[in-house]
CSV table of C-alpha atoms (C1' of nucleotides) in Angstrom, one decimal:
chain,number,residue,atom,x,y,z
A,927,MET,CA,24.8,-6.0,13.2
A,928,PRO,CA,22.6,-9.1,13.1
A,929,ARG,CA,22.5,-12.0,10.5
A,930,PRO,CA,21.1,-10.4,7.6
A,931,ARG,CA,17.9,-11.9,5.7
A,932,SER,CA,18.3,-14.5,3.4
A,933,LEU,CA,15.2,-14.0,1.8
A,934,THR,CA,13.2,-11.2,0.3
A,935,GLN,CA,9.4,-11.2,0.7
A,936,GLY,CA,9.4,-10.6,-2.8
A,937,GLN,CA,11.2,-14.6,-3.1
A,938,ILE,CA,8.3,-15.9,0.0
A,939,ALA,CA,5.4,-14.3,-2.6
A,940,ALA,CA,7.2,-16.1,-5.5
A,941,ALA,CA,7.0,-19.6,-3.8
A,942,ALA,CA,3.7,-19.5,-2.8
A,943,LEU,CA,2.7,-18.5,-6.0
A,944,ALA,CA,4.5,-21.6,-7.8
A,945,VAL,CA,2.9,-23.7,-5.2
A,946,ILE,CA,-0.4,-22.5,-6.2
A,947,ASP,CA,0.0,-22.1,-9.6
A,948,ARG,CA,1.5,-26.1,-10.0
A,949,ASP,CA,-0.8,-27.7,-7.2
A,950,GLY,CA,-3.8,-25.7,-7.0
A,951,LEU,CA,-5.1,-23.3,-4.1
A,952,ALA,CA,-5.8,-26.3,-1.5
A,953,ALA,CA,-2.1,-27.4,-2.1
A,954,LEU,CA,-1.0,-23.8,0.0
A,955,SER,CA,-0.1,-23.8,3.2
A,956,MET,CA,2.5,-22.9,5.5
A,957,ARG,CA,4.7,-26.5,5.1
A,958,THR,CA,4.6,-26.4,1.1
A,959,VAL,CA,6.0,-22.7,0.6
A,960,ALA,CA,8.4,-23.8,3.6
A,961,GLY,CA,9.5,-27.2,1.2
A,962,GLU,CA,9.4,-24.8,-1.7
A,963,LEU,CA,11.7,-22.8,-0.4
A,964,GLY,CA,13.8,-25.3,1.4
A,965,MET,CA,13.4,-24.2,5.0
A,966,SER,CA,11.6,-25.4,7.5
A,967,THR,CA,7.9,-24.5,8.2
A,968,MET,CA,8.9,-22.4,11.6
A,969,ALA,CA,11.3,-20.2,9.4
A,970,LEU,CA,8.6,-19.1,7.5
A,971,TYR,CA,7.2,-17.1,10.7
A,972,ARG,CA,10.4,-15.0,10.3
A,973,TYR,CA,9.1,-13.4,7.3
A,974,VAL,CA,5.5,-13.5,7.6
A,975,GLY,CA,3.1,-12.9,10.4
A,976,ASP,CA,0.5,-15.6,9.4
A,977,ARG,CA,-0.6,-17.5,6.9
A,978,ASP,CA,-3.4,-14.5,5.9
A,979,GLU,CA,-0.2,-12.3,5.4
A,980,LEU,CA,1.2,-15.0,3.3
A,981,GLU,CA,-1.7,-14.6,0.9
A,982,GLY,CA,-1.6,-10.6,0.9
A,983,LEU,CA,1.8,-11.3,-0.7
A,984,VAL,CA,0.5,-13.7,-2.8
A,985,VAL,CA,-2.0,-11.5,-4.2
A,986,GLU,CA,0.1,-8.1,-4.2
A,987,LEU,CA,3.0,-10.2,-6.4
A,988,VAL,CA,0.2,-10.8,-9.0
A,989,LEU,CA,-1.2,-7.1,-8.7
A,990,ASP,CA,1.5,-5.5,-8.5
A,991,GLY,CA,2.3,-6.9,-12.2
A,992,VAL,CA,-0.6,-5.1,-13.6
A,993,ASP,CA,1.1,-2.4,-15.9
A,994,ALA,CA,-1.1,1.1,-14.7
A,995,SER,CA,0.6,3.2,-16.9
A,996,PRO,CA,-1.8,5.4,-18.9
A,997,PRO,CA,-2.5,3.1,-21.9
A,998,PRO,CA,-3.0,3.8,-25.9
A,999,GLY,CA,-6.6,4.2,-27.6
A,1000,ALA,CA,-8.0,7.1,-29.6
A,1001,THR,CA,-10.9,7.1,-27.2
A,1002,TRP,CA,-11.4,7.4,-23.3
A,1003,GLN,CA,-13.3,3.3,-23.8
A,1004,GLU,CA,-10.7,1.9,-25.5
A,1005,ARG,CA,-8.3,2.9,-23.1
A,1006,ILE,CA,-10.1,1.6,-20.2
A,1007,THR,CA,-10.6,-1.3,-22.0
A,1008,VAL,CA,-7.0,-1.7,-22.2
A,1009,LEU,CA,-6.9,-1.3,-18.9
A,1010,ALA,CA,-9.4,-3.5,-17.6
A,1011,GLY,CA,-8.2,-6.1,-20.4
A,1012,ARG,CA,-4.5,-5.8,-18.4
A,1013,VAL,CA,-6.0,-7.0,-15.0
A,1014,ARG,CA,-8.2,-9.8,-16.5
A,1015,GLU,CA,-5.1,-10.9,-18.1
A,1016,ARG,CA,-2.5,-10.4,-15.7
A,1017,VAL,CA,-4.8,-12.4,-12.7
A,1018,GLY,CA,-6.2,-15.1,-15.2
A,1019,ALA,CA,-2.4,-16.7,-15.7
A,1020,HIS,CA,-2.5,-17.7,-11.9
A,1021,PRO,CA,-6.4,-18.9,-12.0
A,1022,GLY,CA,-5.6,-20.3,-8.2
A,1023,VAL,CA,-5.4,-17.2,-6.8
A,1024,VAL,CA,-8.5,-15.4,-7.9
A,1025,PRO,CA,-10.7,-16.2,-4.2
A,1026,LEU,CA,-7.9,-14.7,-2.7
A,1027,THR,CA,-7.6,-11.3,-4.5
A,1028,MET,CA,-10.6,-10.1,-3.4
A,1029,THR,CA,-9.8,-10.3,0.6
A,1030,HIS,CA,-6.3,-8.7,0.2
A,1031,ARG,CA,-6.7,-6.8,-2.7
A,1032,HIS,CA,-6.6,-3.4,-0.6
A,1033,ARG,CA,-3.0,-4.4,0.0
A,1034,SER,CA,-1.2,-3.9,-3.4
A,1035,ALA,CA,-0.2,-0.8,-4.2
A,1036,GLY,CA,0.1,-1.6,-7.8
A,1037,ILE,CA,-4.2,-1.9,-8.3
A,1038,LEU,CA,-3.9,1.5,-6.1
A,1039,ARG,CA,-1.7,3.2,-9.1
A,1040,TRP,CA,-4.2,1.3,-11.4
A,1041,SER,CA,-7.1,2.9,-10.1
A,1042,GLU,CA,-5.6,6.4,-9.9
A,1043,THR,CA,-5.0,6.1,-13.8
A,1044,VAL,CA,-8.6,4.4,-14.3
A,1045,LEU,CA,-9.8,8.1,-12.8
A,1046,GLY,CA,-7.8,9.7,-15.0
A,1047,VAL,CA,-9.2,8.7,-18.0
A,1048,LEU,CA,-12.5,9.2,-16.5
A,1049,ALA,CA,-11.8,12.6,-16.3
A,1050,GLU,CA,-10.4,12.7,-19.3
A,1051,ALA,CA,-14.2,11.3,-20.0
A,1052,GLY,CA,-15.8,14.0,-18.5
A,1053,VAL,CA,-16.9,12.0,-15.6
A,1054,GLU,CA,-16.5,14.1,-12.4
A,1055,GLY,CA,-17.4,15.0,-8.4
A,1056,PRO,CA,-19.6,11.2,-7.4
A,1057,GLU,CA,-20.9,10.5,-10.9
A,1058,ARG,CA,-16.8,9.4,-11.2
A,1059,VAL,CA,-16.8,7.7,-7.7
A,1060,VAL,CA,-20.2,5.6,-8.7
A,1061,ALA,CA,-18.2,4.9,-12.1
A,1062,LEU,CA,-15.0,3.6,-10.5
A,1063,ARG,CA,-17.0,1.4,-8.6
A,1064,GLY,CA,-19.3,-0.1,-11.0
A,1065,LEU,CA,-16.4,-1.1,-13.3
A,1066,LEU,CA,-14.5,-2.4,-10.5
A,1067,SER,CA,-17.5,-4.4,-9.5
A,1068,TYR,CA,-18.2,-5.8,-13.1
A,1069,LEU,CA,-14.5,-6.4,-13.2
A,1070,ILE,CA,-14.3,-8.5,-10.2
A,1071,GLY,CA,-17.3,-10.0,-11.2
A,1072,ALA,CA,-16.4,-11.6,-14.6
A,1073,ILE,CA,-12.8,-12.3,-13.3
A,1074,GLN,CA,-14.9,-14.6,-10.5
A,1075,LEU,CA,-17.4,-15.8,-13.1
A,1076,GLU,CA,-15.1,-16.3,-15.6
A,1077,HIS,CA,-12.5,-19.0,-13.4
A,1078,LEU,CA,-15.1,-20.2,-10.9
A,1079,GLY,CA,-18.2,-20.3,-12.7
A,1080,PRO,CA,-18.2,-23.1,-14.9
A,1081,LEU,CA,-15.8,-25.0,-12.1
A,1082,SER,CA,-15.5,-28.3,-13.8
A,1083,GLY,CA,-18.5,-28.2,-16.2
A,1084,GLU,CA,-21.0,-28.3,-13.0
A,1085,GLY,CA,-23.2,-24.8,-14.0
A,1086,THR,CA,-23.0,-26.1,-17.6
A,1087,ALA,CA,-24.4,-29.0,-17.0
A,1088,ALA,CA,-27.0,-28.3,-14.1
A,1089,ILE,CA,-28.3,-25.6,-16.6
A,1090,ALA,CA,-28.2,-28.4,-20.0
A,1091,GLY,CA,-30.3,-30.8,-18.2
A,1092,LEU,CA,-33.4,-28.0,-17.0
A,1093,PRO,CA,-36.7,-29.3,-17.9
A,1094,ARG,CA,-37.4,-27.2,-20.8
A,1095,ALA,CA,-41.4,-26.3,-20.1
A,1096,GLU,CA,-39.9,-24.4,-17.0
A,1097,PHE,CA,-36.7,-22.8,-17.6
A,1098,PRO,CA,-37.7,-21.9,-21.7
A,1099,ARG,CA,-35.3,-18.8,-21.6
A,1100,MET,CA,-32.5,-20.6,-20.2
A,1101,ALA,CA,-32.4,-23.5,-22.9
A,1102,GLU,CA,-32.8,-20.9,-25.5
A,1103,THR,CA,-30.1,-18.7,-23.9
A,1104,ALA,CA,-27.6,-21.9,-23.2
A,1105,GLY,CA,-27.8,-23.0,-26.9
A,1106,HIS,CA,-26.7,-18.9,-27.7
A,1107,ALA,CA,-23.9,-18.7,-24.4
A,1108,LEU,CA,-22.1,-21.9,-26.8
A,1109,LEU,CA,-21.3,-19.8,-29.3
A,1110,ILE,CA,-19.7,-16.9,-27.5
A,1111,GLY,CA,-16.4,-17.3,-26.6
A,1112,ALA,CA,-15.1,-16.2,-22.8
A,1113,GLU,CA,-12.9,-13.2,-24.3
A,1114,GLU,CA,-15.8,-11.9,-26.2
A,1115,GLU,CA,-18.3,-12.0,-23.3
A,1116,PHE,CA,-15.8,-10.0,-21.0
A,1117,HIS,CA,-15.4,-7.7,-24.0
A,1118,GLY,CA,-19.2,-7.5,-24.5
A,1119,GLY,CA,-19.8,-6.9,-21.1
A,1120,LEU,CA,-17.6,-4.2,-20.5
A,1121,ALA,CA,-18.8,-2.6,-23.5
A,1122,ILE,CA,-22.1,-2.8,-21.8
A,1123,VAL,CA,-20.5,-1.0,-18.6
A,1124,LEU,CA,-18.5,1.7,-20.8
A,1125,ARG,CA,-22.0,2.7,-22.5
A,1126,GLY,CA,-23.7,3.2,-19.7
A,1127,ILE,CA,-20.9,5.5,-18.2
A,1128,ALA,CA,-21.0,7.4,-21.6
A,1129,ALA,CA,-24.9,7.7,-21.8
A,1130,ARG,CA,-25.0,8.9,-18.0
A,1131,THR,CA,-27.9,11.5,-17.7
B,1076,MET,CA,-38.3,-50.7,6.6
B,1077,PRO,CA,-34.9,-48.7,8.8
B,1078,ARG,CA,-35.0,-46.2,11.2
B,1079,PRO,CA,-36.6,-42.6,9.7
B,1080,ARG,CA,-34.3,-39.5,9.4
B,1081,SER,CA,-35.2,-37.3,12.2
B,1082,LEU,CA,-33.8,-34.3,10.5
B,1083,THR,CA,-34.3,-32.8,6.6
B,1084,GLN,CA,-31.4,-31.2,4.6
B,1085,GLY,CA,-33.0,-27.8,5.4
B,1086,GLN,CA,-32.7,-28.2,9.1
B,1087,ILE,CA,-28.9,-28.7,8.9
B,1088,ALA,CA,-28.4,-26.1,6.2
B,1089,ALA,CA,-30.7,-23.6,9.3
B,1090,ALA,CA,-28.2,-24.7,12.1
B,1091,ALA,CA,-25.2,-24.0,9.7
B,1092,LEU,CA,-26.7,-20.7,8.8
B,1093,ALA,CA,-27.5,-20.2,12.1
B,1094,VAL,CA,-23.6,-20.5,13.3
B,1095,ILE,CA,-22.3,-18.4,10.4
B,1096,ASP,CA,-25.0,-15.3,11.6
B,1097,ARG,CA,-24.0,-15.7,14.9
B,1098,ASP,CA,-20.2,-16.4,15.1
B,1099,GLY,CA,-19.0,-15.8,11.3
B,1100,LEU,CA,-17.8,-18.1,8.7
B,1101,ALA,CA,-14.4,-19.3,10.2
B,1102,ALA,CA,-16.5,-20.5,13.3
B,1103,LEU,CA,-18.3,-22.7,10.5
B,1104,SER,CA,-17.0,-26.2,11.0
B,1105,MET,CA,-18.6,-30.1,11.5
B,1106,ARG,CA,-18.2,-30.1,15.1
B,1107,THR,CA,-20.1,-26.6,15.6
B,1108,VAL,CA,-22.9,-27.2,13.4
B,1109,ALA,CA,-23.1,-30.8,15.1
B,1110,GLY,CA,-23.0,-28.8,18.1
B,1111,GLU,CA,-25.8,-26.5,17.1
B,1112,LEU,CA,-28.1,-29.3,16.1
B,1113,GLY,CA,-27.2,-31.3,19.5
B,1114,MET,CA,-26.0,-34.6,17.7
B,1115,SER,CA,-22.3,-35.8,17.5
B,1116,THR,CA,-20.0,-35.0,14.8
B,1117,MET,CA,-19.9,-37.8,12.9
B,1118,ALA,CA,-23.8,-37.9,13.2
B,1119,LEU,CA,-23.9,-35.0,10.3
B,1120,TYR,CA,-22.2,-37.5,7.6
B,1121,ARG,CA,-25.5,-39.8,7.6
B,1122,TYR,CA,-27.2,-36.1,5.8
B,1123,VAL,CA,-23.9,-34.7,4.1
B,1124,GLY,CA,-21.2,-35.8,2.0
B,1125,ASP,CA,-18.4,-33.6,3.1
B,1126,ARG,CA,-18.0,-30.2,4.8
B,1127,ASP,CA,-18.0,-28.8,0.8
B,1128,GLU,CA,-21.7,-30.4,1.0
B,1129,LEU,CA,-22.7,-28.5,3.7
B,1130,GLU,CA,-21.5,-25.4,2.4
B,1131,GLY,CA,-23.8,-25.9,-0.8
B,1132,LEU,CA,-27.0,-26.2,1.4
B,1133,VAL,CA,-26.4,-23.2,3.5
B,1134,VAL,CA,-25.8,-21.0,0.0
B,1135,GLU,CA,-29.0,-23.2,-1.4
B,1136,LEU,CA,-31.2,-22.0,1.6
B,1137,VAL,CA,-29.7,-18.3,1.3
B,1138,LEU,CA,-30.0,-18.0,-2.7
B,1139,ASP,CA,-33.6,-20.2,-2.8
B,1140,GLY,CA,-34.9,-17.3,-0.6
B,1141,VAL,CA,-34.9,-14.9,-3.6
B,1142,ASP,CA,-38.4,-14.2,-4.4
B,1143,ALA,CA,-38.1,-14.7,-8.6
B,1144,SER,CA,-41.6,-13.5,-9.4
B,1145,PRO,CA,-41.8,-11.2,-11.7
B,1146,PRO,CA,-41.6,-7.7,-10.2
B,1147,PRO,CA,-44.2,-4.4,-10.2
B,1148,GLY,CA,-42.2,-2.1,-12.6
B,1149,ALA,CA,-43.7,0.4,-14.9
B,1150,THR,CA,-40.1,-0.2,-17.3
B,1151,TRP,CA,-37.9,-3.2,-17.2
B,1152,GLN,CA,-35.3,-1.3,-16.3
B,1153,GLU,CA,-37.2,-0.7,-12.8
B,1154,ARG,CA,-38.1,-4.9,-12.8
B,1155,ILE,CA,-34.7,-5.8,-13.1
B,1156,THR,CA,-33.5,-3.1,-10.5
B,1157,VAL,CA,-36.4,-5.0,-8.0
B,1158,LEU,CA,-34.8,-8.3,-8.7
B,1159,ALA,CA,-31.5,-7.1,-8.7
B,1160,GLY,CA,-32.4,-5.9,-5.1
B,1161,ARG,CA,-33.8,-8.9,-3.9
B,1162,VAL,CA,-30.9,-10.5,-4.7
B,1163,ARG,CA,-28.7,-8.1,-2.5
B,1164,GLU,CA,-31.2,-7.8,0.3
B,1165,ARG,CA,-31.3,-11.4,0.8
B,1166,VAL,CA,-27.2,-12.1,0.6
B,1167,GLY,CA,-26.6,-8.8,2.6
B,1168,ALA,CA,-29.0,-10.4,5.3
B,1169,HIS,CA,-25.9,-13.1,5.8
B,1170,PRO,CA,-22.5,-11.3,5.0
B,1171,GLY,CA,-20.8,-14.4,6.1
B,1172,VAL,CA,-22.0,-16.5,3.2
B,1173,VAL,CA,-20.8,-14.1,0.7
B,1174,PRO,CA,-17.8,-16.1,0.0
B,1175,LEU,CA,-20.0,-19.6,-0.1
B,1176,THR,CA,-21.6,-17.9,-2.8
B,1177,MET,CA,-19.2,-18.0,-5.6
B,1178,THR,CA,-18.3,-21.5,-5.5
B,1179,HIS,CA,-21.8,-22.7,-4.8
B,1180,ARG,CA,-23.7,-20.3,-6.9
B,1181,HIS,CA,-24.8,-23.3,-9.7
B,1182,ARG,CA,-26.6,-25.7,-6.6
B,1183,SER,CA,-29.0,-23.2,-6.4
B,1184,ALA,CA,-32.7,-23.6,-8.3
B,1185,GLY,CA,-33.8,-20.3,-6.8
B,1186,ILE,CA,-31.0,-18.3,-8.4
B,1187,LEU,CA,-32.0,-20.7,-11.7
B,1188,ARG,CA,-35.5,-19.1,-11.9
B,1189,TRP,CA,-34.0,-15.5,-10.7
B,1190,SER,CA,-32.1,-15.9,-13.9
B,1191,GLU,CA,-35.2,-17.3,-16.1
B,1192,THR,CA,-37.1,-13.8,-14.7
B,1193,VAL,CA,-34.4,-11.7,-15.5
B,1194,LEU,CA,-34.3,-13.0,-19.4
B,1195,GLY,CA,-37.8,-12.9,-19.4
B,1196,VAL,CA,-37.3,-9.1,-18.4
B,1197,LEU,CA,-34.5,-8.6,-20.9
B,1198,ALA,CA,-36.7,-10.7,-23.8
B,1199,GLU,CA,-39.5,-7.7,-23.1
B,1200,ALA,CA,-36.7,-5.2,-23.4
B,1201,GLY,CA,-35.8,-6.4,-27.1
B,1202,VAL,CA,-32.9,-8.5,-26.0
B,1203,GLU,CA,-32.6,-11.1,-28.4
B,1204,GLY,CA,-30.0,-14.0,-29.1
B,1205,PRO,CA,-26.9,-13.7,-28.4
B,1206,GLU,CA,-26.8,-10.3,-26.7
B,1207,ARG,CA,-29.6,-11.5,-24.3
B,1208,VAL,CA,-26.2,-14.2,-23.0
B,1209,VAL,CA,-24.2,-11.0,-22.9
B,1210,ALA,CA,-26.4,-8.9,-20.8
B,1211,LEU,CA,-27.6,-11.7,-18.6
B,1212,ARG,CA,-23.6,-12.5,-17.9
B,1213,GLY,CA,-23.0,-8.8,-17.8
B,1214,LEU,CA,-25.8,-7.9,-15.4
B,1215,LEU,CA,-24.3,-11.1,-12.6
B,1216,SER,CA,-20.7,-9.7,-12.9
B,1217,TYR,CA,-22.0,-6.7,-11.9
B,1218,LEU,CA,-24.5,-7.9,-9.4
B,1219,ILE,CA,-21.6,-10.4,-7.8
B,1220,GLY,CA,-18.9,-7.8,-7.9
B,1221,ALA,CA,-20.8,-5.3,-6.2
B,1222,ILE,CA,-22.3,-7.5,-3.4
B,1223,GLN,CA,-18.5,-8.7,-2.7
B,1224,LEU,CA,-17.2,-5.4,-2.8
B,1225,GLU,CA,-20.0,-4.3,-0.4
B,1226,HIS,CA,-18.9,-6.7,2.3
B,1227,LEU,CA,-15.6,-7.5,1.4
B,1228,GLY,CA,-14.1,-4.2,0.6
B,1229,PRO,CA,-13.7,-2.3,3.9
B,1230,LEU,CA,-13.2,-5.5,5.9
B,1231,SER,CA,-12.8,-3.1,9.1
B,1232,GLY,CA,-12.1,-0.1,7.3
B,1233,GLU,CA,-8.3,-1.1,6.2
B,1234,GLY,CA,-9.1,-0.1,2.6
B,1235,THR,CA,-10.3,3.2,3.4
B,1236,ALA,CA,-8.0,3.8,5.4
B,1237,ALA,CA,-5.2,2.8,3.1
B,1238,ILE,CA,-6.7,5.1,0.4
B,1239,ALA,CA,-6.6,8.0,3.0
B,1240,GLY,CA,-3.2,7.7,4.0
B,1241,LEU,CA,-2.4,7.8,0.4
B,1242,PRO,CA,0.3,10.5,-0.6
B,1243,ARG,CA,-2.1,13.1,-2.7
B,1244,ALA,CA,1.2,13.9,-4.9
B,1245,GLU,CA,1.1,10.6,-6.5
B,1246,PHE,CA,-2.3,9.5,-6.5
B,1247,PRO,CA,-4.2,13.3,-6.7
B,1248,ARG,CA,-7.3,11.7,-8.5
B,1249,MET,CA,-7.7,8.8,-5.6
B,1250,ALA,CA,-7.3,11.5,-2.6
B,1251,GLU,CA,-10.3,13.4,-4.7
B,1252,THR,CA,-12.5,10.7,-5.4
B,1253,ALA,CA,-12.0,9.5,-1.9
B,1254,GLY,CA,-13.9,12.7,-0.3
B,1255,HIS,CA,-16.9,12.4,-2.8
B,1256,ALA,CA,-16.8,8.5,-2.2
B,1257,LEU,CA,-17.4,9.7,1.7
B,1258,LEU,CA,-21.0,11.4,0.5
B,1259,ILE,CA,-22.0,8.1,-1.0
B,1260,GLY,CA,-24.2,5.1,1.0
B,1261,ALA,CA,-23.5,1.5,-0.3
B,1262,GLU,CA,-27.2,1.8,-1.4
B,1263,GLU,CA,-26.9,4.9,-3.4
B,1264,GLU,CA,-23.3,3.6,-4.9
B,1265,PHE,CA,-25.3,0.3,-5.9
B,1266,HIS,CA,-28.1,1.6,-7.4
B,1267,GLY,CA,-25.7,3.9,-9.2
B,1268,GLY,CA,-23.8,1.7,-10.4
B,1269,LEU,CA,-27.1,-0.7,-11.4
B,1270,ALA,CA,-27.7,1.9,-13.3
B,1271,ILE,CA,-25.2,2.6,-15.6
B,1272,VAL,CA,-25.2,-1.0,-16.3
B,1273,LEU,CA,-28.6,-1.0,-17.9
B,1274,ARG,CA,-27.9,2.7,-19.4
B,1275,GLY,CA,-25.2,0.3,-21.3
B,1276,ILE,CA,-27.8,-2.7,-22.1
B,1277,ALA,CA,-30.3,-0.1,-22.9
B,1278,ALA,CA,-27.9,1.6,-25.2
B,1279,ARG,CA,-27.0,-1.0,-27.5
B,1280,THR,CA,-25.7,-0.7,-31.0
C,194,DA,C1',42.3,-11.7,15.9
C,195,DA,C1',39.0,-13.1,19.9
C,196,DT,C1',34.1,-11.7,21.7
C,197,DC,C1',29.3,-10.8,22.3
C,198,DG,C1',24.5,-8.9,21.1
C,199,DT,C1',20.9,-9.7,17.8
C,200,DA,C1',18.3,-11.9,15.3
C,201,DA,C1',17.5,-16.2,11.5
C,202,DG,C1',16.5,-20.4,11.8
C,203,DC,C1',14.9,-25.0,13.6
C,204,DG,C1',12.3,-28.6,16.6
C,205,DT,C1',8.7,-29.5,19.2
C,206,DA,C1',4.4,-29.5,21.1
C,207,DT,C1',-0.9,-28.2,21.2
C,208,DG,C1',-5.0,-27.3,19.6
C,209,DT,C1',-8.6,-27.8,15.9
C,210,DC,C1',-9.6,-29.3,11.6
C,211,DG,C1',-11.9,-32.9,8.2
C,212,DT,C1',-13.4,-37.5,8.1
C,213,DA,C1',-12.2,-42.9,7.9
C,214,DC,C1',-13.7,-47.1,10.2
C,215,DG,C1',-16.7,-49.9,13.2
C,216,DC,C1',-19.7,-50.4,17.1
C,217,DC,C1',-24.6,-50.0,19.0
C,218,DT,C1',-29.3,-49.2,18.8
C,219,DA,C1',-34.0,-48.1,17.3
C,220,DC,C1',-37.0,-48.9,14.0
C,221,DG,C1',-40.6,-51.0,11.0
C,222,DA,C1',-42.0,-54.6,8.1
C,223,DG,C1',-42.7,-59.8,8.1
D,175,DC,C1',-42.0,-61.5,18.0
D,176,DT,C1',-37.8,-61.3,15.4
D,177,DC,C1',-34.2,-58.9,12.6
D,178,DG,C1',-32.3,-56.6,8.6
D,179,DT,C1',-31.4,-52.0,8.0
D,180,DA,C1',-30.2,-47.5,8.4
D,181,DG,C1',-29.3,-44.0,11.9
D,182,DG,C1',-26.2,-42.5,15.5
D,183,DC,C1',-22.1,-42.1,17.6
D,184,DG,C1',-16.8,-43.1,19.6
D,185,DT,C1',-12.4,-43.5,18.6
D,186,DA,C1',-8.4,-42.6,16.0
D,187,DC,C1',-5.3,-40.2,12.6
D,188,DG,C1',-3.2,-37.0,9.2
D,189,DA,C1',-3.0,-31.9,8.2
D,190,DC,C1',-3.2,-27.7,9.6
D,191,DA,C1',-1.7,-23.0,12.2
D,192,DT,C1',0.8,-21.6,15.4
D,193,DA,C1',2.9,-20.4,20.0
D,194,DC,C1',7.6,-21.4,22.5
D,195,DG,C1',12.3,-21.8,23.2
D,196,DC,C1',16.7,-23.6,21.6
D,197,DT,C1',20.7,-23.3,19.0
D,198,DT,C1',23.7,-20.8,15.3
D,199,DA,C1',25.4,-17.8,12.4
D,200,DC,C1',26.9,-12.7,11.8
D,201,DG,C1',28.7,-8.5,11.7
D,202,DA,C1',30.2,-4.6,15.1
D,203,DT,C1',33.1,-3.9,18.7
D,204,DT,C1',37.0,-4.0,21.1
DNA sequence: AATCGTAAGCGTATGTCGTACGCCTACGAG
DNA sequence: CTCGTAGGCGTACGACATACGCTTACGATT
C-alpha cells in the first residue's frame, strides 16, 4: 500500500563503495554517500539504521563478491591457494575497505560459504575434528594479517623508511633482511607465507 | 630559557591508555585525554601535533612494553613461541588498542627490537636469505590476524550466534566445526595455529 | 475517479568531535 | 629586575552522526 522504496540496500552499498574507492575511507560519511545517491542526508536513514550498518553493507558487498565455489587444483593445497587468492584479490581491489573488513566480516554470507568450502577441502585432506577448527582459524588469521600487512603496512613508505634508517649496529638482522625484502614482490610474499601455513597443516602430528 | 615542560610524552600516552582501558576506544578524544591529565583540551596540542600522533604514542607505549630479549627455550620453535606469546599477552592486556596497532605499528622501536630477535632465532634455525623474510612476514601476518580475530572476532557473540543459526543443510561443515570450536579455548587455538606456522617454516623445501 | 493511511524523503537542530588562532602568563637567562 | 620565549588556555569554526517532526508521493480501497 505505501510508497515503494526507490533504492535497494545493494545500491546504497555500491554508492558507499564508490565514495571509498574514489576518495578513500576517510571521505566516507552519511553526507557523502547521500550526495553520491542524490538524496538528502537523512533520507539515507530510511535504508540503514546508522553508520555502522552502512559500513557492514559495504563489507558485505565486497566479501559476497568472493567466489566460494569449489576451485580447480590437483592437490588440496592448490585448491586452498586458489580460495585464499580469491579473497586477497577481491579485497585488494578495494584497499580502502580493509580496515572495515575485520569488524564487519561476520555479516557476509559469502564469506561463510567460502569458509564452508575451505572446510570441505580440509576434510578432503584428512584434517578432522578440533584439528580442522585450528587449521581453518590459522588459515583465516594468516589471510587477515597478510592482507592488512600488504595494504596498511607501508602507509606511504613510512615503515620501509623507518627500517632503512635503522642503526645497523643495533639491528644487524633487520638491515640484512631489508635488503632481501626488496627482492620479493607482494605476490611472492603472500604465496610464500601461505605455503608455510599449508606445509604446517600437512605436517600435522 | 623558556618555561619547562610539565609533562612527558609518556605521561600523555599513559593517560590516553587509561581512558581506553577504562571507557573503551570510542571514548578516546583530545578532550577526554586532556581531562584525564587535568589540563585544558588545547594544552595537549603543545605535546602532540594531532590526534593521530596521540594514537601513535599509545601504540608505542603498549608495544614498547614487549620484552624483546632473547627468550629461554630448548628449541627455536619454543623460543619463537615465547616471543609471540609476549606480544599476544601485552596487546591482550589492552584490547581497546588492537584496532590502532595495525596503523601505528611501525612507530614502536620495541617491536623492531622484537623483530630483530625473531630474525636471530630464525637464523639459528638455519633459515636464511629471502626465505627468512618470508618466514618473518608470515609469522607477523599470523600474529596480527590471530590477535585481531581473538579480540574483534566475537564482538558480543554476534559471530558465534550467526554461525550457530546457520542452515545445517547448506553449511554442514560449519555446523560440525562450530561444535568442535566450543571445545577449544582461545589459548589453545592461538598456540595451535602458531604451531602450524612453525611446522611450516621447519618443513621448508 | 476520489480518498486516505502509510512510509519515503527532507529540513532543522543538537551535541560531539578535531583543531586553528590569539591571548595571557610562568619561567629562567641576562 | 627585566624580558623574550614557550607553556597553557578560551573561544570559535566546520564537519560529523543522528533525533525529531513535517511534507509528500503512492497504491489500495471505496
